[in-house]
PDB file of C-alpha atoms in Angstrom:
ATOM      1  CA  UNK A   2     -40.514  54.086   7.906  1.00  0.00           C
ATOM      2  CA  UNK A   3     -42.276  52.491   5.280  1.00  0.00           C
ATOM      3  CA  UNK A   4     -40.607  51.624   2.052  1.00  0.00           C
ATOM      4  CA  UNK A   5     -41.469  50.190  -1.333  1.00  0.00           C
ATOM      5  CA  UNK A   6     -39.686  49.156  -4.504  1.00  0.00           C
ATOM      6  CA  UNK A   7     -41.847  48.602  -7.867  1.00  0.00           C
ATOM      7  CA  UNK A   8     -44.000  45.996  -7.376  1.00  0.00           C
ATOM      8  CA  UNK A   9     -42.576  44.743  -4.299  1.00  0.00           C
ATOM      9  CA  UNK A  10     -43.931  44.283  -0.805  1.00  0.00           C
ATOM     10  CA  UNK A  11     -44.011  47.697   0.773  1.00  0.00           C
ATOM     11  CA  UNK A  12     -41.366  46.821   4.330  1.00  0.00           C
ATOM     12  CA  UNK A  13     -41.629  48.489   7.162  1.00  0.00           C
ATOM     13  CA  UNK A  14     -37.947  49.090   8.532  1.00  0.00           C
ATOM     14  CA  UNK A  15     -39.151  49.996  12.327  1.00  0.00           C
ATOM     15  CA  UNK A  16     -39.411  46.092  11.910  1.00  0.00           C
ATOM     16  CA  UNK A  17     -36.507  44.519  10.317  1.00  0.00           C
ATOM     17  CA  UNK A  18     -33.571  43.435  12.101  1.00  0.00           C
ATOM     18  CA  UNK A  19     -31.286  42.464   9.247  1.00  0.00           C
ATOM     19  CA  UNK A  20     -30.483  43.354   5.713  1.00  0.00           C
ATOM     20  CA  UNK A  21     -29.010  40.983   3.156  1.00  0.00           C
ATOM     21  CA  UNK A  22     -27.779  41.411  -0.165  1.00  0.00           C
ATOM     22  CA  UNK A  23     -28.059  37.945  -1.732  1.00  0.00           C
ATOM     23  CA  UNK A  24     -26.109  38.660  -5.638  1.00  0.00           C
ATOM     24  CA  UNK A  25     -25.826  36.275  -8.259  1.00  0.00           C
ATOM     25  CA  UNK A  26     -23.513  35.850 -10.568  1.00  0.00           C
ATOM     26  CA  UNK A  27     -25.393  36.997 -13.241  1.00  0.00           C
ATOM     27  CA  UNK A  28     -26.058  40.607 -11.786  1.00  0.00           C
ATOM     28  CA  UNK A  29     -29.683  39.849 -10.075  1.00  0.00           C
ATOM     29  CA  UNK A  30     -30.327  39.171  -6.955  1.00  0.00           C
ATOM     30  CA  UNK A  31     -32.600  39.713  -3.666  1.00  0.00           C
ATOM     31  CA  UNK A  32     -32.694  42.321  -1.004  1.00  0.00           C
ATOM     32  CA  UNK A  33     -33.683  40.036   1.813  1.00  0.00           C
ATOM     33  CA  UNK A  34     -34.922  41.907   4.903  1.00  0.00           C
ATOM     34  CA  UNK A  35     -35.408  40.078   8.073  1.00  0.00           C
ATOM     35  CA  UNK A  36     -37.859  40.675  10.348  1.00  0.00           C
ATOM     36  CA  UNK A  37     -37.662  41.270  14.211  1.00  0.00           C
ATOM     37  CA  UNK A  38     -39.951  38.501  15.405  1.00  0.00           C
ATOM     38  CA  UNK A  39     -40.129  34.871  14.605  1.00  0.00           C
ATOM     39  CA  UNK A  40     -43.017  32.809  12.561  1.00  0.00           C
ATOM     40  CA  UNK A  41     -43.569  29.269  13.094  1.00  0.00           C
ATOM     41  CA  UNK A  42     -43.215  26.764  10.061  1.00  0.00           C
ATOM     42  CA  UNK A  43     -43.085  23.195   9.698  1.00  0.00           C
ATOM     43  CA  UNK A  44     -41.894  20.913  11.952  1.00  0.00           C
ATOM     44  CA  UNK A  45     -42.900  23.486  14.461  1.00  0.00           C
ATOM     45  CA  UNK A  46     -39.962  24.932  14.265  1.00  0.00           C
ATOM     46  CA  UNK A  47     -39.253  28.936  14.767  1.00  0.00           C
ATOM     47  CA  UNK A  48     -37.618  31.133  12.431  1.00  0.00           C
ATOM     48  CA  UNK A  49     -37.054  34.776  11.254  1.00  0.00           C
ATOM     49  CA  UNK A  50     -39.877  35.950   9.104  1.00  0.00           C
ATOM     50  CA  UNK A  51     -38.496  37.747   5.689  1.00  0.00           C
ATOM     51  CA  UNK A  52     -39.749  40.198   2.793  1.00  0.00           C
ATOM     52  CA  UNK A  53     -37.367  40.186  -0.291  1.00  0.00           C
ATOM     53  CA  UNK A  54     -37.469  42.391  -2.907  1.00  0.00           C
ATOM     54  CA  UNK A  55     -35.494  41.208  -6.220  1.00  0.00           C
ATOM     55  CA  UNK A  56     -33.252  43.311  -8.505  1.00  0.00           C
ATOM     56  CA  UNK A  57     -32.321  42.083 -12.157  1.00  0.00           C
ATOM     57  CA  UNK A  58     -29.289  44.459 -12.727  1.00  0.00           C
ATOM     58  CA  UNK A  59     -26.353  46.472 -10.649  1.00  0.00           C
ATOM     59  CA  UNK A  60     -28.243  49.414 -11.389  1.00  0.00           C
ATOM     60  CA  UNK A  61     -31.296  47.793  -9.923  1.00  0.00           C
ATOM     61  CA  UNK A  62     -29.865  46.965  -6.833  1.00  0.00           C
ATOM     62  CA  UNK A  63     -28.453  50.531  -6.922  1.00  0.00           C
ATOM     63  CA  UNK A  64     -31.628  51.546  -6.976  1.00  0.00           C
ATOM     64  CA  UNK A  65     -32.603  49.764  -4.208  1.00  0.00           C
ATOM     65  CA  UNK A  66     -30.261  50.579  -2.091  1.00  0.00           C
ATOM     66  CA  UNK A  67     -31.176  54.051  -2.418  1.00  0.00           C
ATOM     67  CA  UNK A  68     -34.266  53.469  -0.924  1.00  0.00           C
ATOM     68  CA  UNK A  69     -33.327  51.757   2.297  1.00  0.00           C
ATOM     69  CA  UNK A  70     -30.053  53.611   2.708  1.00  0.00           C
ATOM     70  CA  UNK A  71     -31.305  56.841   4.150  1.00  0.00           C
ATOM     71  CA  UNK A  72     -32.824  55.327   7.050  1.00  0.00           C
ATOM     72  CA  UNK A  73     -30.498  53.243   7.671  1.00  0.00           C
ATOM     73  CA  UNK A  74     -28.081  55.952   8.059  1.00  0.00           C
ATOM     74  CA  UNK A  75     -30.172  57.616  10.263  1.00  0.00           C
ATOM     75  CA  UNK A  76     -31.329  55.049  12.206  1.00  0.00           C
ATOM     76  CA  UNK A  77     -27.387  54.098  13.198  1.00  0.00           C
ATOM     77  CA  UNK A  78     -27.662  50.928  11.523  1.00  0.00           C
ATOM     78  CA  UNK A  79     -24.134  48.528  11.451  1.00  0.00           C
ATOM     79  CA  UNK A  80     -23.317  48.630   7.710  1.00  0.00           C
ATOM     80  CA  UNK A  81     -21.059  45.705   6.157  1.00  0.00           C
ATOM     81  CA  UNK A  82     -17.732  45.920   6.362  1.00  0.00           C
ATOM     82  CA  UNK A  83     -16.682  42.980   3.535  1.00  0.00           C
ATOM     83  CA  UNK A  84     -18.738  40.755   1.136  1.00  0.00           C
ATOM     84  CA  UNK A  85     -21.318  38.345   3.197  1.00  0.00           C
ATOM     85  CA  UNK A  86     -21.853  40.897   5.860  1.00  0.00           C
ATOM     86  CA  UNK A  87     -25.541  42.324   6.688  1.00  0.00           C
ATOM     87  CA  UNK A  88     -27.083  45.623   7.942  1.00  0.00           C
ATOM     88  CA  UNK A  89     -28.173  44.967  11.171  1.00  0.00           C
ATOM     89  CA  UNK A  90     -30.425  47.364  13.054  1.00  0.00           C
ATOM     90  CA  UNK A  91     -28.682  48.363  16.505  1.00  0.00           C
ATOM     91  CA  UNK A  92     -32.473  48.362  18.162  1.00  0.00           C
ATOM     92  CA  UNK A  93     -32.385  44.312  17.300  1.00  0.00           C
ATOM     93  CA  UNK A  94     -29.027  43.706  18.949  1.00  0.00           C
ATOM     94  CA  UNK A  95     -29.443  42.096  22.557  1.00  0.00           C
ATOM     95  CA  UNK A  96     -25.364  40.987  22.636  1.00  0.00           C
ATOM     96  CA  UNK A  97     -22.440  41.101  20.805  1.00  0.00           C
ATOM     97  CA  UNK A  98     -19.525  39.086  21.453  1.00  0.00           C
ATOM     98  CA  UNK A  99     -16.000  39.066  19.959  1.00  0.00           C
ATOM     99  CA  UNK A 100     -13.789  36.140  18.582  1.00  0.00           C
ATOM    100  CA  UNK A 101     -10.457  37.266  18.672  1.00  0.00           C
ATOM    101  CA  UNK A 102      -9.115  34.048  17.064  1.00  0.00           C
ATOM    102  CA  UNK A 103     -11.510  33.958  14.456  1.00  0.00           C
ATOM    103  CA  UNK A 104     -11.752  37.822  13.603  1.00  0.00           C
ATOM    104  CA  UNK A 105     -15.490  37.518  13.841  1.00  0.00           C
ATOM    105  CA  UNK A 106     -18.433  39.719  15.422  1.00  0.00           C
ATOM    106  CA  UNK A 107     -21.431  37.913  16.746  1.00  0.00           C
ATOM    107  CA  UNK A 108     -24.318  39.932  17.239  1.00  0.00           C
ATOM    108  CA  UNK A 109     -27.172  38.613  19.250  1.00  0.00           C
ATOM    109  CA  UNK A 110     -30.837  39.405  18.489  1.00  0.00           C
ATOM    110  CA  UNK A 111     -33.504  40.327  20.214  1.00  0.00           C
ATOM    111  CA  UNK A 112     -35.616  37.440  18.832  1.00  0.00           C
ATOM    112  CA  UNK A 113     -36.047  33.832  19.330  1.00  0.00           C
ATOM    113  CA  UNK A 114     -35.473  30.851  16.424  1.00  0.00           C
ATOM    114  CA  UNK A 115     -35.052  26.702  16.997  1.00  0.00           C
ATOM    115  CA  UNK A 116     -31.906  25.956  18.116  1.00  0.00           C
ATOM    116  CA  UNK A 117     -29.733  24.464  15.205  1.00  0.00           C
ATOM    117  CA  UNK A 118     -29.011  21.416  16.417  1.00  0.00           C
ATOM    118  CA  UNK A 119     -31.765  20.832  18.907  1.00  0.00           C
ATOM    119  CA  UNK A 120     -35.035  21.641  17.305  1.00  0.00           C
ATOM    120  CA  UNK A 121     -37.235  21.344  20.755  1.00  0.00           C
ATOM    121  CA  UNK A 122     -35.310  24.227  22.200  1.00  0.00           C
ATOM    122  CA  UNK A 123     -35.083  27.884  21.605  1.00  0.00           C
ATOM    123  CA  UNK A 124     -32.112  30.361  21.152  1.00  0.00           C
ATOM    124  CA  UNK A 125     -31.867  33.676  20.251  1.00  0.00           C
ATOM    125  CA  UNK A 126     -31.440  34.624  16.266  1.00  0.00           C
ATOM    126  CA  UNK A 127     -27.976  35.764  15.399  1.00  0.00           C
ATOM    127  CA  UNK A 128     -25.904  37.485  12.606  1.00  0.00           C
ATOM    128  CA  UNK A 129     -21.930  37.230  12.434  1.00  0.00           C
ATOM    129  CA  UNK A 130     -19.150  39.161  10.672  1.00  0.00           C
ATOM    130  CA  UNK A 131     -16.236  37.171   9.402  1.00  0.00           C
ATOM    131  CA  UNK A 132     -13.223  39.835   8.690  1.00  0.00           C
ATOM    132  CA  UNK A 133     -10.526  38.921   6.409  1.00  0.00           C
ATOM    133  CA  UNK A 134      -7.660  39.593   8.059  1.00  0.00           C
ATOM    134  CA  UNK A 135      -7.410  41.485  11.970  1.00  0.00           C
ATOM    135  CA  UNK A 136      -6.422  44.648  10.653  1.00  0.00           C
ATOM    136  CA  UNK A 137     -10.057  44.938   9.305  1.00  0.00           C
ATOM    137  CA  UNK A 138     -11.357  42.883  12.274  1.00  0.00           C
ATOM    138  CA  UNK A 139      -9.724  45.931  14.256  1.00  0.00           C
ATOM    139  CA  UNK A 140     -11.193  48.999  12.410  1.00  0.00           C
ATOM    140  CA  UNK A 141     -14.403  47.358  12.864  1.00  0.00           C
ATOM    141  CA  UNK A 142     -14.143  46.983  16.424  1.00  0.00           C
ATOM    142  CA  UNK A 143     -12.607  50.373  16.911  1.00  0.00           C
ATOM    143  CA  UNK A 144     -15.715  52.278  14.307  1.00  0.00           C
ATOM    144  CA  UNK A 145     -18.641  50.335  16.534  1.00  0.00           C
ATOM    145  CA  UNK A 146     -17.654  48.790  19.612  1.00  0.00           C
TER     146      UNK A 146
END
């Protein structure tokens, strides 16, 4: 499951947890893939590893997207729902949970980073749809859960 864009690190996708799509207002952007296993950077502190590949144009990203896309259908991934969300590879999900008040989605990963607010303990990684508004929050729900 190896893929490569132009001049870009070539990504294996047996290894990436999460995909986001980071746009800018000016049309470019990065296709930032997460990994499934954390590095260790300053501070000691833990954190998902990352390739990104950037795109210059809609029709770049287009492109891109064509490339990961077919896996990622067949692999089952969760796609995004609404603006902000990530693909996020169903072998990388240890728990999801559901916030009813908040129409939200957290997915658990399988992975360990620093705890946010305490940096001498672990927790595991996590990625979390926000919905709009519950009838979305609902469909969502009803599609993957």
């Amino acid at each position: 499951m190896f893929i490569k864009y132009k001049n870009e690190k070539i990504v294996n996708l047996g290894n990436v947890s999460n995909i986001f799509i980071d746009n800018h207002e000016d049309g470019s952007g990065k296709v930032i893939f997460n990994m499934n296993y954390s590095v260790k950077i300053f501070s000691n502190k833990f954190t998902p590893d990352y390739v990104y590949w950037n795109y210059q144009t809609e029709e770049e990203l287009n492109e891109v997207k064509g490339i990961f896309m077919p896996f990622i259908d067949a692999m089952s991934w969760v796609k995004p729902e609404e603006n902000g969300q990530r693909y996020i590879n169903t072998q990388c999900i240890s728990s999801i949970s559901i916030d009813e008040n908040k129409n939200r989605v957290i997915f658990n990963l399988n992975y360990n980073v620093t705890h946010p607010k305490d940096n001498n303990k672990l927790t595991s990684d996590f990625v979390f749809f926000n919905f709009s508004d519950k009838e979305a929050f609902n469909n969502f729900k009803n599609k993957w859960l």
